[in-house]
PDB file of C-alpha atoms in Angstrom:
ATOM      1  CA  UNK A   1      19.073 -54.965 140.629  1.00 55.00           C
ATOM      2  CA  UNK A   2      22.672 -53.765 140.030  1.00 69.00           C
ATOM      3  CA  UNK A   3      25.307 -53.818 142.819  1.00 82.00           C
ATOM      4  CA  UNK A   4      25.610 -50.076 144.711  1.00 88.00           C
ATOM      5  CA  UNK A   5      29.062 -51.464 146.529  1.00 91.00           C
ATOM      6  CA  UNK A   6      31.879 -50.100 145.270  1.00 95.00           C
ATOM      7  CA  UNK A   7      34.803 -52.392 144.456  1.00 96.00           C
ATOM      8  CA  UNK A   8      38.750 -51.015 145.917  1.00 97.00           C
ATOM      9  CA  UNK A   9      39.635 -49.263 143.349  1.00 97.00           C
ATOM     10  CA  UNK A  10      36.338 -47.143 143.016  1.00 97.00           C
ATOM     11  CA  UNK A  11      36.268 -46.772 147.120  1.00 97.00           C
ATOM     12  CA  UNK A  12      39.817 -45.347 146.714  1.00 98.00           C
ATOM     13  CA  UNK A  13      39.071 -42.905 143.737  1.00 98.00           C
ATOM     14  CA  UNK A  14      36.412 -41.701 145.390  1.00 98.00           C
ATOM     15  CA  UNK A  15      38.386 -40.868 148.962  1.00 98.00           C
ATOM     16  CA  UNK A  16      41.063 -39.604 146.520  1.00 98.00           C
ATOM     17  CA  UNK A  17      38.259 -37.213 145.186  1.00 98.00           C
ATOM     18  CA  UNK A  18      37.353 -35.536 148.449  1.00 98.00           C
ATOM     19  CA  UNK A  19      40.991 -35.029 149.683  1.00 98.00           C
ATOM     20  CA  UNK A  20      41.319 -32.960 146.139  1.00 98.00           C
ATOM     21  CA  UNK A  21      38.025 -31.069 146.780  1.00 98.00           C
ATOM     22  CA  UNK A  22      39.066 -30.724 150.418  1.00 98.00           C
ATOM     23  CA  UNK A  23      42.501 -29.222 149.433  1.00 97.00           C
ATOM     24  CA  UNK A  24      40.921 -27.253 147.313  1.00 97.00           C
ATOM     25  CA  UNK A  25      38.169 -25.665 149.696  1.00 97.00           C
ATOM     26  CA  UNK A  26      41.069 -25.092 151.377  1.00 96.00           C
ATOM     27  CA  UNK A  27      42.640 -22.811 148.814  1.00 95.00           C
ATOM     28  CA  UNK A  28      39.655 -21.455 147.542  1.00 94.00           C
ATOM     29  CA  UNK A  29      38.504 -19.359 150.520  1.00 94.00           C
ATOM     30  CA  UNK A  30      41.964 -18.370 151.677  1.00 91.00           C
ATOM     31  CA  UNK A  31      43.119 -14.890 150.684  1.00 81.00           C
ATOM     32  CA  UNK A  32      46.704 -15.563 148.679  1.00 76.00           C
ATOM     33  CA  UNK A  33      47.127 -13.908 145.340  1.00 73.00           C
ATOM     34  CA  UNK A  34      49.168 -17.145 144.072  1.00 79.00           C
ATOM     35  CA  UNK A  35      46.135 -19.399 144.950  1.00 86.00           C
ATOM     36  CA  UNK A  36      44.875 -18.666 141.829  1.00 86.00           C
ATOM     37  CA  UNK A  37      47.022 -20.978 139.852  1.00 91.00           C
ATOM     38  CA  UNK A  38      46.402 -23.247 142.544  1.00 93.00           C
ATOM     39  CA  UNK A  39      43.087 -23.389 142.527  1.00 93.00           C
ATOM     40  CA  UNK A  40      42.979 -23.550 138.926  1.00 92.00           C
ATOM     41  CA  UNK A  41      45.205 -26.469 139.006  1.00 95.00           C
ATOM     42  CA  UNK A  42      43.353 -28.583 141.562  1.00 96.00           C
ATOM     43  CA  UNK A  43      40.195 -28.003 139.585  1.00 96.00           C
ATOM     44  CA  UNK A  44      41.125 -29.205 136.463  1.00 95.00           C
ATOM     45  CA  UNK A  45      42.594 -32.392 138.415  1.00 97.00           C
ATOM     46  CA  UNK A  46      39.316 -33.123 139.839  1.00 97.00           C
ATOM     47  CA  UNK A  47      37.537 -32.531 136.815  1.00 96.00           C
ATOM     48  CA  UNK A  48      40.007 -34.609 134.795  1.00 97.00           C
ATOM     49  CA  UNK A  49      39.182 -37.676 137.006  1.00 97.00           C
ATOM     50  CA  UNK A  50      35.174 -37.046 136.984  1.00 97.00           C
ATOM     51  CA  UNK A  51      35.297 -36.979 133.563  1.00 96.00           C
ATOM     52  CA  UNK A  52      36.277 -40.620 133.414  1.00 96.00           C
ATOM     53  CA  UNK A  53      34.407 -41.877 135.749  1.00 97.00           C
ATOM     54  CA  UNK A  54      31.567 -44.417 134.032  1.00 95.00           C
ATOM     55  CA  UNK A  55      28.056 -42.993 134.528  1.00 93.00           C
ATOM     56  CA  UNK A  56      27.006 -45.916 136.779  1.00 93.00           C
ATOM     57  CA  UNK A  57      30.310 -45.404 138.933  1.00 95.00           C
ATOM     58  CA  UNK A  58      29.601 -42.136 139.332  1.00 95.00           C
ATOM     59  CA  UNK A  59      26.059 -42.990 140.492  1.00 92.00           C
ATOM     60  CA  UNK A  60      27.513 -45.831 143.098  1.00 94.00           C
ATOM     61  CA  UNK A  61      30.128 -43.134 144.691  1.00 96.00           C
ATOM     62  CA  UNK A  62      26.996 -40.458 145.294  1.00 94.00           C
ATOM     63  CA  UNK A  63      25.288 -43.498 147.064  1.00 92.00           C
ATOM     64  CA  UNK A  64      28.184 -43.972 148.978  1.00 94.00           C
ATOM     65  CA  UNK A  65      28.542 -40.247 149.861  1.00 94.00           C
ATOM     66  CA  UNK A  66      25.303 -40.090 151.503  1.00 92.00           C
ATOM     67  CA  UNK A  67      24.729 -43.693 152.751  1.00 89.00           C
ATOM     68  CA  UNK A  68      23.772 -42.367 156.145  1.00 84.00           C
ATOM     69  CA  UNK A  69      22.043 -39.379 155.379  1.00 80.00           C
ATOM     70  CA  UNK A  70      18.965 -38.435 157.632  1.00 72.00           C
ATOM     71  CA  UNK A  71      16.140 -36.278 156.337  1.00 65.00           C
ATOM     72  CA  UNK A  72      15.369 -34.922 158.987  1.00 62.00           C
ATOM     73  CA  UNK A  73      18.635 -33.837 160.170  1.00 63.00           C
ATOM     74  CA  UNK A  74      19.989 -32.283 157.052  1.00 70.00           C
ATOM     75  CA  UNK A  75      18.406 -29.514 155.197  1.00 88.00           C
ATOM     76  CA  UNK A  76      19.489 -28.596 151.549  1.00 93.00           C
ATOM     77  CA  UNK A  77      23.281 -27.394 150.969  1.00 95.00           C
ATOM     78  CA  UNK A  78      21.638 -24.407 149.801  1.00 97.00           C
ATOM     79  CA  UNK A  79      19.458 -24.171 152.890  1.00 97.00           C
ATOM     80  CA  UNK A  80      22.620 -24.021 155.092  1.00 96.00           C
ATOM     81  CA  UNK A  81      24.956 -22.030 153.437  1.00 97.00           C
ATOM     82  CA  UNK A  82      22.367 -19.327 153.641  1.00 97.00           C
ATOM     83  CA  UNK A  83      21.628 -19.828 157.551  1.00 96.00           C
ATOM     84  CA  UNK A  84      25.408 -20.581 157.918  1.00 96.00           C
ATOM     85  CA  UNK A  85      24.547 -24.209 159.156  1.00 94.00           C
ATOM     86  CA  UNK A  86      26.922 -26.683 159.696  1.00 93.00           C
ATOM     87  CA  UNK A  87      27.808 -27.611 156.065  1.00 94.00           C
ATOM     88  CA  UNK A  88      30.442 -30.526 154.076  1.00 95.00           C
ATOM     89  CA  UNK A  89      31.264 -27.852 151.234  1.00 97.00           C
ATOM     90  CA  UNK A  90      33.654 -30.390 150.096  1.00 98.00           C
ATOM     91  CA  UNK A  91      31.637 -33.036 149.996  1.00 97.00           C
ATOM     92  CA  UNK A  92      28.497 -31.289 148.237  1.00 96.00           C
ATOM     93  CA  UNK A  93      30.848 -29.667 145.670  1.00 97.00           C
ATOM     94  CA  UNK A  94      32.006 -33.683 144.382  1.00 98.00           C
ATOM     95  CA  UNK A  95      28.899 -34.642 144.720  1.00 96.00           C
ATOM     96  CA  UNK A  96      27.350 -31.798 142.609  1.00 95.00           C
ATOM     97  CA  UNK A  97      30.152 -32.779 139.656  1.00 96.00           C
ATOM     98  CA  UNK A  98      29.398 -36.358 140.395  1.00 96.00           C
ATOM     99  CA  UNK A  99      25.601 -35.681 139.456  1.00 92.00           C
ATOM    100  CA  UNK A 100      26.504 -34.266 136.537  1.00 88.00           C
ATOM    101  CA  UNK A 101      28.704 -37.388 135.348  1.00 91.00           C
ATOM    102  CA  UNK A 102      25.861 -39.641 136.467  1.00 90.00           C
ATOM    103  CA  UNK A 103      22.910 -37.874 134.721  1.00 86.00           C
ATOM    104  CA  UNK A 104      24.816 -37.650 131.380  1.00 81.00           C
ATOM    105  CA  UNK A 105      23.453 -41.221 131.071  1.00 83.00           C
ATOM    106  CA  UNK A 106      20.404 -42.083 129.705  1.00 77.00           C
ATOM    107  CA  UNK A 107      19.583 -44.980 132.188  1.00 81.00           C
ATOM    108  CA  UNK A 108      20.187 -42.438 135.332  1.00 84.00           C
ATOM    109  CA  UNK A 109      16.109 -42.692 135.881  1.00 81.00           C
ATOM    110  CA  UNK A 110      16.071 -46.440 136.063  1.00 82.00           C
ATOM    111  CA  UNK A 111      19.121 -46.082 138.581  1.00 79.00           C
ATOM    112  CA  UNK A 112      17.657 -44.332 140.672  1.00 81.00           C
ATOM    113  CA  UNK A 113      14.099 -45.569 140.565  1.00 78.00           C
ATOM    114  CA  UNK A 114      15.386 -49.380 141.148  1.00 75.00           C
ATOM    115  CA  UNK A 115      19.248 -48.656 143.005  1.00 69.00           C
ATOM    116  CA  UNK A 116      18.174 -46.038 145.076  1.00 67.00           C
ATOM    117  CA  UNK A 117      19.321 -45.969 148.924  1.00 74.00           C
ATOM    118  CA  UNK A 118      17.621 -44.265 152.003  1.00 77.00           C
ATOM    119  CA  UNK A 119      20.673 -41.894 152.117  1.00 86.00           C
ATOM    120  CA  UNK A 120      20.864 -40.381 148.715  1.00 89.00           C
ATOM    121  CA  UNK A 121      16.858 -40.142 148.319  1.00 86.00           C
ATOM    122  CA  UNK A 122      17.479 -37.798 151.287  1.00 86.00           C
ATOM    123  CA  UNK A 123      20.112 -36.202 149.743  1.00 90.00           C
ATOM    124  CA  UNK A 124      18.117 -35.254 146.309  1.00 88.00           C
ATOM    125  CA  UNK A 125      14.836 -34.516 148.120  1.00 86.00           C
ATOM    126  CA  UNK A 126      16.215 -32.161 150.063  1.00 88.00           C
ATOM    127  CA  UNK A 127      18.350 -30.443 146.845  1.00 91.00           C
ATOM    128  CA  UNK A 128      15.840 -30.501 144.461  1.00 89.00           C
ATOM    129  CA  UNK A 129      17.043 -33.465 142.581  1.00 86.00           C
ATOM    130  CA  UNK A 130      14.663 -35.714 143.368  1.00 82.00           C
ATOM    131  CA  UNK A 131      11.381 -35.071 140.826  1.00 76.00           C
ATOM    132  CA  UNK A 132      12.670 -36.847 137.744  1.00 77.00           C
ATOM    133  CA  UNK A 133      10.803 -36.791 134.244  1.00 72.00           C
ATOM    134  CA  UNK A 134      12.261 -40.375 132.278  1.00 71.00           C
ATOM    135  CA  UNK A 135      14.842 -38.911 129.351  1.00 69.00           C
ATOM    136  CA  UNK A 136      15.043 -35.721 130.903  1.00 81.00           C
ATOM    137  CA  UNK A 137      16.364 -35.964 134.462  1.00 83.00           C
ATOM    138  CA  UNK A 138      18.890 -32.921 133.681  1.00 84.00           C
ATOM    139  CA  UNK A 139      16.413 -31.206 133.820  1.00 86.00           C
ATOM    140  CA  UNK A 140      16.852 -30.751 138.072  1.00 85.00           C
ATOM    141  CA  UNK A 141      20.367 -30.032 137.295  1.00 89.00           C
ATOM    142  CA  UNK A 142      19.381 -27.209 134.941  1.00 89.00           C
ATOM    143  CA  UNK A 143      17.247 -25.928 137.432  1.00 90.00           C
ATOM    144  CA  UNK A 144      19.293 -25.942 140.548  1.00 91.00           C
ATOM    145  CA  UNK A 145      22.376 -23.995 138.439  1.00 91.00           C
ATOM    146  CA  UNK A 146      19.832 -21.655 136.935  1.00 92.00           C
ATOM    147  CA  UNK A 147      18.134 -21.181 140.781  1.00 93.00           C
ATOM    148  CA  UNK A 148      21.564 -20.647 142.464  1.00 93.00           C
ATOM    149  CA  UNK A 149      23.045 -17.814 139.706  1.00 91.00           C
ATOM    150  CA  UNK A 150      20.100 -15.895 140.025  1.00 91.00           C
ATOM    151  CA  UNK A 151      19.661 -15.910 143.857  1.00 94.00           C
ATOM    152  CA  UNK A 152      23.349 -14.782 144.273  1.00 90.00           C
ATOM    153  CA  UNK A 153      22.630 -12.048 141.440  1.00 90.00           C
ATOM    154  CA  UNK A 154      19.363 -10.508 143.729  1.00 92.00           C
ATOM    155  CA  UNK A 155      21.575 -10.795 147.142  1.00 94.00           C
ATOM    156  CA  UNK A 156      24.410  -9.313 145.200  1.00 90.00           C
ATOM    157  CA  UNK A 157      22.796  -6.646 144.138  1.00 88.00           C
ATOM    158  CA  UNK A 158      21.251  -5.378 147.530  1.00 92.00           C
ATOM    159  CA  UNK A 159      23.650  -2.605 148.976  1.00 91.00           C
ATOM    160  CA  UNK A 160      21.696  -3.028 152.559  1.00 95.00           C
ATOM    161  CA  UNK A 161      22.357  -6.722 153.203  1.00 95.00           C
ATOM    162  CA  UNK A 162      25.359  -7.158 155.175  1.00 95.00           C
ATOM    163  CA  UNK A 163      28.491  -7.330 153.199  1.00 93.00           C
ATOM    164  CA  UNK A 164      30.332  -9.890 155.058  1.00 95.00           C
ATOM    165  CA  UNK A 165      27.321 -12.358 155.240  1.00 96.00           C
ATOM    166  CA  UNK A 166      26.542 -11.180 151.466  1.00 93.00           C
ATOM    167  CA  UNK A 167      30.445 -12.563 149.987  1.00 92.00           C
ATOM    168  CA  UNK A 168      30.254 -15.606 152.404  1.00 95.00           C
ATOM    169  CA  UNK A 169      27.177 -16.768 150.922  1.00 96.00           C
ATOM    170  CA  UNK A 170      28.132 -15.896 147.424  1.00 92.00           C
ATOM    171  CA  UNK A 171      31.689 -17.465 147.579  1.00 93.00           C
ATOM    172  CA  UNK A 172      30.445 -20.662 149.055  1.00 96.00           C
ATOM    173  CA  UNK A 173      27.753 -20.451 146.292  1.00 95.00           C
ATOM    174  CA  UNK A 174      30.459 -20.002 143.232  1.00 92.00           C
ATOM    175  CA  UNK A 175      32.627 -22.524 145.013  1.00 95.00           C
ATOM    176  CA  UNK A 176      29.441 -25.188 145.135  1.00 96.00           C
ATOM    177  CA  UNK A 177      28.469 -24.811 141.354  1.00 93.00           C
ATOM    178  CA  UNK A 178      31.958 -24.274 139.114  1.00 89.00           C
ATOM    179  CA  UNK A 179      29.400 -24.480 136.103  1.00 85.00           C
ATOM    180  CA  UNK A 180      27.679 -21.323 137.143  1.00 80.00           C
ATOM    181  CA  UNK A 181      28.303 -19.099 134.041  1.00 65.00           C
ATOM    182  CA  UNK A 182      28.518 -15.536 136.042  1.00 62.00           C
ATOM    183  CA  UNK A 183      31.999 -14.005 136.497  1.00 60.00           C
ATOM    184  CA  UNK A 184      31.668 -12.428 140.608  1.00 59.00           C
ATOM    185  CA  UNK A 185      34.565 -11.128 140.286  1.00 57.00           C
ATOM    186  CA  UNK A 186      35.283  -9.119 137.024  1.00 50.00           C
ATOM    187  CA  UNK A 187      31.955  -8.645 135.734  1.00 52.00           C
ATOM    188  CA  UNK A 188      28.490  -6.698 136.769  1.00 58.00           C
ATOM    189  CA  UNK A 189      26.810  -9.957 138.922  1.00 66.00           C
ATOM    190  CA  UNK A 190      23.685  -7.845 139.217  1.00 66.00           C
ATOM    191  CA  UNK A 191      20.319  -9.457 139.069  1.00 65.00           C
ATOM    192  CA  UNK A 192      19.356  -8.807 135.404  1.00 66.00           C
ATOM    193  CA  UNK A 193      22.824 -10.526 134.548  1.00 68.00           C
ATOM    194  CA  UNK A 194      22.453 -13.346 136.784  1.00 71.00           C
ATOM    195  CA  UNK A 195      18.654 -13.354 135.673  1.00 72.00           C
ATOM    196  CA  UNK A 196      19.732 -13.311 131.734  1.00 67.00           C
ATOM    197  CA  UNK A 197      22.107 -15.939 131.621  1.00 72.00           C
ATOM    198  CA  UNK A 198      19.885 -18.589 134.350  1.00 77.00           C
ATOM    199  CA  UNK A 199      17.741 -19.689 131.834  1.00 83.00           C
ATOM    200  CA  UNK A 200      18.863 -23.809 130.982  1.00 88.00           C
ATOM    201  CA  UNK A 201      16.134 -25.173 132.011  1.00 88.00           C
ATOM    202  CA  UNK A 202      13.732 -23.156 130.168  1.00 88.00           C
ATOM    203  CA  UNK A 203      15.901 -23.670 126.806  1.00 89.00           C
ATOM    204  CA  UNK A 204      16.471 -27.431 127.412  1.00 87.00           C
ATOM    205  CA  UNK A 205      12.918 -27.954 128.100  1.00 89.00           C
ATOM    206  CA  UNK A 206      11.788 -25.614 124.902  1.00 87.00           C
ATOM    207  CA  UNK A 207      13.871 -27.024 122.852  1.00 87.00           C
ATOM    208  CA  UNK A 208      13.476 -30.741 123.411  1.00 84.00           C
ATOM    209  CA  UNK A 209       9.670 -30.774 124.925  1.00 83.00           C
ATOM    210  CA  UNK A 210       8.448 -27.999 122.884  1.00 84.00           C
ATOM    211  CA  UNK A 211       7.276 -25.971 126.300  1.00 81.00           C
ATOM    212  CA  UNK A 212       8.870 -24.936 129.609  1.00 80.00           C
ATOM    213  CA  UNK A 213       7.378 -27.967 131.237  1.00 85.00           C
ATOM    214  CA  UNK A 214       6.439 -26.605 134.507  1.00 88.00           C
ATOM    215  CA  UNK A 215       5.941 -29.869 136.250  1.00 87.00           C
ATOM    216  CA  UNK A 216       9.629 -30.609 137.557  1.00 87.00           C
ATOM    217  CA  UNK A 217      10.209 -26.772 138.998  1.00 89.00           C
ATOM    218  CA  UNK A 218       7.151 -26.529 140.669  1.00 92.00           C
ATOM    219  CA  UNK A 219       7.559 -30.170 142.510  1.00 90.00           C
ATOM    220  CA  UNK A 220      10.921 -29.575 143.301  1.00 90.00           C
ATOM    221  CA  UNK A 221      10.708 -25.683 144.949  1.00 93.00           C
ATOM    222  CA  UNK A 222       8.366 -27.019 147.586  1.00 91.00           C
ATOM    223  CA  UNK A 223      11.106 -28.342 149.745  1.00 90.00           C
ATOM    224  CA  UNK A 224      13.781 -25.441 149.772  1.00 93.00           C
ATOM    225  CA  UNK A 225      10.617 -22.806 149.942  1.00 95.00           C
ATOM    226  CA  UNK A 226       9.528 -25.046 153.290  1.00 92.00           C
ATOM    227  CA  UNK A 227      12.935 -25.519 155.043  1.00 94.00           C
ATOM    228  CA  UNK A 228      13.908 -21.915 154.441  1.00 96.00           C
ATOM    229  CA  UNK A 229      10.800 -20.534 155.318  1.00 95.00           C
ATOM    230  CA  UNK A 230      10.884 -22.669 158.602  1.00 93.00           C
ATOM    231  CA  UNK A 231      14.208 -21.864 159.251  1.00 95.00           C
ATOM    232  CA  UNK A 232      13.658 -17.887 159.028  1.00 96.00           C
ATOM    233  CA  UNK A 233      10.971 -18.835 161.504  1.00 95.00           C
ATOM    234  CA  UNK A 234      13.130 -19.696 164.335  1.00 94.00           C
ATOM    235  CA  UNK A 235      14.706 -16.076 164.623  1.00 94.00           C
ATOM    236  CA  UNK A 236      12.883 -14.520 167.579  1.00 95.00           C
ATOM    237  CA  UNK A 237      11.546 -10.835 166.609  1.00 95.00           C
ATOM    238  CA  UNK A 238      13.547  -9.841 170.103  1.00 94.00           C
ATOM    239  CA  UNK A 239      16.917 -11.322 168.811  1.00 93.00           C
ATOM    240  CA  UNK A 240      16.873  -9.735 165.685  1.00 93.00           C
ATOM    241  CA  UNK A 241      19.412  -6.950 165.419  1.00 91.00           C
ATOM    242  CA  UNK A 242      20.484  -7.180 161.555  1.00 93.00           C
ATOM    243  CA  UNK A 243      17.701  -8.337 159.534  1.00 95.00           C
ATOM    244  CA  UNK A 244      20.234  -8.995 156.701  1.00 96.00           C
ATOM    245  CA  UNK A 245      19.207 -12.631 156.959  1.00 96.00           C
ATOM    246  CA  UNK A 246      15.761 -12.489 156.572  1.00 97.00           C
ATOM    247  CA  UNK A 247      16.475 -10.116 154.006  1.00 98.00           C
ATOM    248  CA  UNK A 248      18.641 -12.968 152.300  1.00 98.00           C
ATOM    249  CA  UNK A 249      15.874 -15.581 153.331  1.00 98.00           C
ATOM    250  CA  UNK A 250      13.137 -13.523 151.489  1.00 98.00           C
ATOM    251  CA  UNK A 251      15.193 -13.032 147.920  1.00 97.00           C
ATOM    252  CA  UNK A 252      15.509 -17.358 148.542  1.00 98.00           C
ATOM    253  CA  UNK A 253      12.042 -17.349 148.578  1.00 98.00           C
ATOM    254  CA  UNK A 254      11.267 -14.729 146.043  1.00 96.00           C
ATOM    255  CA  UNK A 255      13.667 -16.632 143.557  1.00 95.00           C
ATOM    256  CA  UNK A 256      11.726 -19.930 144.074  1.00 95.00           C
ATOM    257  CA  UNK A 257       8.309 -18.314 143.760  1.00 96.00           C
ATOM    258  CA  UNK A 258       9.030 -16.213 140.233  1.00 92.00           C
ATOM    259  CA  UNK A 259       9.606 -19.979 138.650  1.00 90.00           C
ATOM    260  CA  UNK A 260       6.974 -21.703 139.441  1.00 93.00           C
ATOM    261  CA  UNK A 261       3.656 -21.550 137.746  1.00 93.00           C
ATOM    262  CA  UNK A 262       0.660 -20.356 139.188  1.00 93.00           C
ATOM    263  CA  UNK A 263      -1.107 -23.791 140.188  1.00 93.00           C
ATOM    264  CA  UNK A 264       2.056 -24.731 141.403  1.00 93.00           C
ATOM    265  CA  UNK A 265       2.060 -21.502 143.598  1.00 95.00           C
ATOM    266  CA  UNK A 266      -1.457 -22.572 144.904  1.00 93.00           C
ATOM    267  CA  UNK A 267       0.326 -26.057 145.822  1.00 91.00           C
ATOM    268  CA  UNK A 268       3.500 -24.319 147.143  1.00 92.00           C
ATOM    269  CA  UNK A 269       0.825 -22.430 149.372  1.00 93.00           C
ATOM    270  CA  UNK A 270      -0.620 -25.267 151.014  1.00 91.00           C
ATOM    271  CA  UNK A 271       2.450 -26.330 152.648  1.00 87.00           C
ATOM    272  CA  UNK A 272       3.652 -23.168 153.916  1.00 91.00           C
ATOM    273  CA  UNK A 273      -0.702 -23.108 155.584  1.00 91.00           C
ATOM    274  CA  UNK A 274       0.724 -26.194 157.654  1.00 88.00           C
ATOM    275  CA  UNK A 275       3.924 -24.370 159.024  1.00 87.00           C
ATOM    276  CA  UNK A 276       1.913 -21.712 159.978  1.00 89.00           C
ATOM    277  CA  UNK A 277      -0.887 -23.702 161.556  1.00 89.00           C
ATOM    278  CA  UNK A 278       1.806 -26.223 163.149  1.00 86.00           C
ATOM    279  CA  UNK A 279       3.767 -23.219 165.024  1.00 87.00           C
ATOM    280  CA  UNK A 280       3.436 -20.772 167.543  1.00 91.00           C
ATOM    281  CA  UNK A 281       4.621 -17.347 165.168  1.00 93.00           C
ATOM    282  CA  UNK A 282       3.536 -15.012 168.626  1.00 94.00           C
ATOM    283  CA  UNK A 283       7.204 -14.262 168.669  1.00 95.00           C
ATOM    284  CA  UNK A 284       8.320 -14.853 165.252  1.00 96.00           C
ATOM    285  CA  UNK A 285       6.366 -11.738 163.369  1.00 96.00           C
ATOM    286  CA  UNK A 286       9.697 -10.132 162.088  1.00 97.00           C
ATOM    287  CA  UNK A 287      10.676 -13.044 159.921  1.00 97.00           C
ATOM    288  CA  UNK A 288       6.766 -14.063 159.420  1.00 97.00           C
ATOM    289  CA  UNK A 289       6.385 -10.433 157.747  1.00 97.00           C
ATOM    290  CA  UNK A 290       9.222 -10.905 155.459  1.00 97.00           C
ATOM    291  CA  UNK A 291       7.610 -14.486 154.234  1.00 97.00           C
ATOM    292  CA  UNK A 292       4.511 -12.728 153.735  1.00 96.00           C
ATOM    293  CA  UNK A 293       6.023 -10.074 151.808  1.00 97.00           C
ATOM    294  CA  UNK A 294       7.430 -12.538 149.428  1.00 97.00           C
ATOM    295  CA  UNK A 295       4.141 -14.622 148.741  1.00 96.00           C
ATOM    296  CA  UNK A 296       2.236 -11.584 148.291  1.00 96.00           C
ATOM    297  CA  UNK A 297       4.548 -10.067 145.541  1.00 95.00           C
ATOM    298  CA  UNK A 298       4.253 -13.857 143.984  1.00 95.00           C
ATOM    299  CA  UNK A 299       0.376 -12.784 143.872  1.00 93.00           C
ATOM    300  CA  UNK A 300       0.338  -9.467 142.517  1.00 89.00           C
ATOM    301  CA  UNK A 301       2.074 -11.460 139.799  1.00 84.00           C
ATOM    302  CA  UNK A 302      -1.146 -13.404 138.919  1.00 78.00           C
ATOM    303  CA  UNK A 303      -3.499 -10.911 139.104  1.00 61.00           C
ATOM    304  CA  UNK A 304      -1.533  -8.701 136.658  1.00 59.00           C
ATOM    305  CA  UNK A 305       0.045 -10.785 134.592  1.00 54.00           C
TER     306      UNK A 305
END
């Protein structure tokens, strides 16, 4: 079993790597028309350095990043950007470009079946990263890019969802994944756009396994589908003034449930039976409603299609 400890000189490259990514967080979400160049600059810095960094390194620093990660305590980055959780943009952003470095390699699989740590097993369970296929383990990077573009692309597209929570999300989204392929800001980001141009993971998988190969999605939108569901759950129907959130919450789950295939609806299903059966909902019907909404357009999907 290979060493996970980083050496000086990696431990320093990767501190240098989230003081860029803070600096740029920094810049990215404050409203200066020269922070474009900025920005632009910073970006290409980072991905300069990535870009040399040895597959295995790369694999080693995203172990170190989440070394004391707890399951339980930390829901996807998706998960709280959306309920505007307490969230380490920076951090998730390097660690997204990281992955991408690290899966580039062949022998990423065997990493993480025999290197893994408690920490970063947390981290890609609760990102969908964590359901690997040997040989094809971009796959869950496919997926996540293709999930994220087209969930921005419905919430953009919804005139009664608040606009201030709307660009929040969406910024912190575009600022996440710099690989996303949709243009916010000069193009039409509607859903059909969004919708047209998330489609890696079905190409990869076409191409190379000769189907859409089901098997990863469907594992890997159980956990997002649960923690967003249960976290839409804890809004109290009297507390609810703007249902923008739910509203958000509900295209989440929509997006998750049009990708998966139907048995892995039926599995999807069983989990969200044990939230309901392990909660008192008396209070929670609002946001309950909005869940049930979603699962029963997933249905009328089956029984037309």
């Amino acid at each position: 079993m290979a060493s996970l400890i980083l050496n000086s000189k990696e431990e320093k490259l990767l501190n240098d790597l989230l003081i860029y990514n803070r600096r740029l967080e920094e810049v990215f979400f404050t409203d200066h028309d020269e922070n474009d160049k900025i920005i632009v600059m910073i970006d290409n810095l980072i991905q300069d350095i990535v870009n040399e960094i040895e597959p295995f390194t790369a694999y080693k620093m995203l172990n170190q990043l989440y070394r004391n990660n707890i399951l339980s305590a930390y829901p996807g980055t998706e998960i709280r950007i959306i309920n505007n959780l307490k969230r380490d943009l920076a951090k998730d952003r390097l660690a997204i470009l990281l992955l991408s470095q690290a899966l580039s390699d062949f022998y990423y699989f065997s990493y993480y079946v025999d290197n893994r740590t408690t920490g970063f097993f947390n981290y890609t369970a609760n990102n969908m990263l964590n359901t690997l296929s040997s040989g094809y383990t971009i796959l869950n990077y496919y997926f996540l890019l293709d999930h994220a573009e087209s969930f921005i692309g419905l919430i953009n597209s919804d005139q009664l969802i608040s606009y201030d929570i709307k660009k929040r999300i969406i910024y912190e989204f575009l600022f996440l994944y710099k690989e996303m392929e949709i243009d916010f800001y000069d193009k039409d980001a509607s859903a059909l756009a969004t919708k047209v141009l998330a489609n890696r993971y079905d190409a990869y998988s076409e191409f190379y396994l000769g189907a859409k190969f089901d098997t990863v999605r469907d594992a890997i939108s159980i956990n997002p589908f649960y923690q967003e569901a249960l976290e839409m759950l804890k809004e109290d129907d009297d507390s609810i003034v703007d249902p923008s959130s739910l509203m958000i919450g509900k295209y989440y789950l929509d997006n998750l449930l049009e990708k998966v295939s139907d048995e892995g609806f039926e599995k999807l299903l069983t989990f969200f039976d044990m939230i309901r059966k392990g909660n008192n909902l008396d209070k929670h019907q609002k946001a309950l409603q909005y869940i049930n909404n979603s699962i029963e357009g997933r249905k009328k999907s089956i029984t037309t299609s």
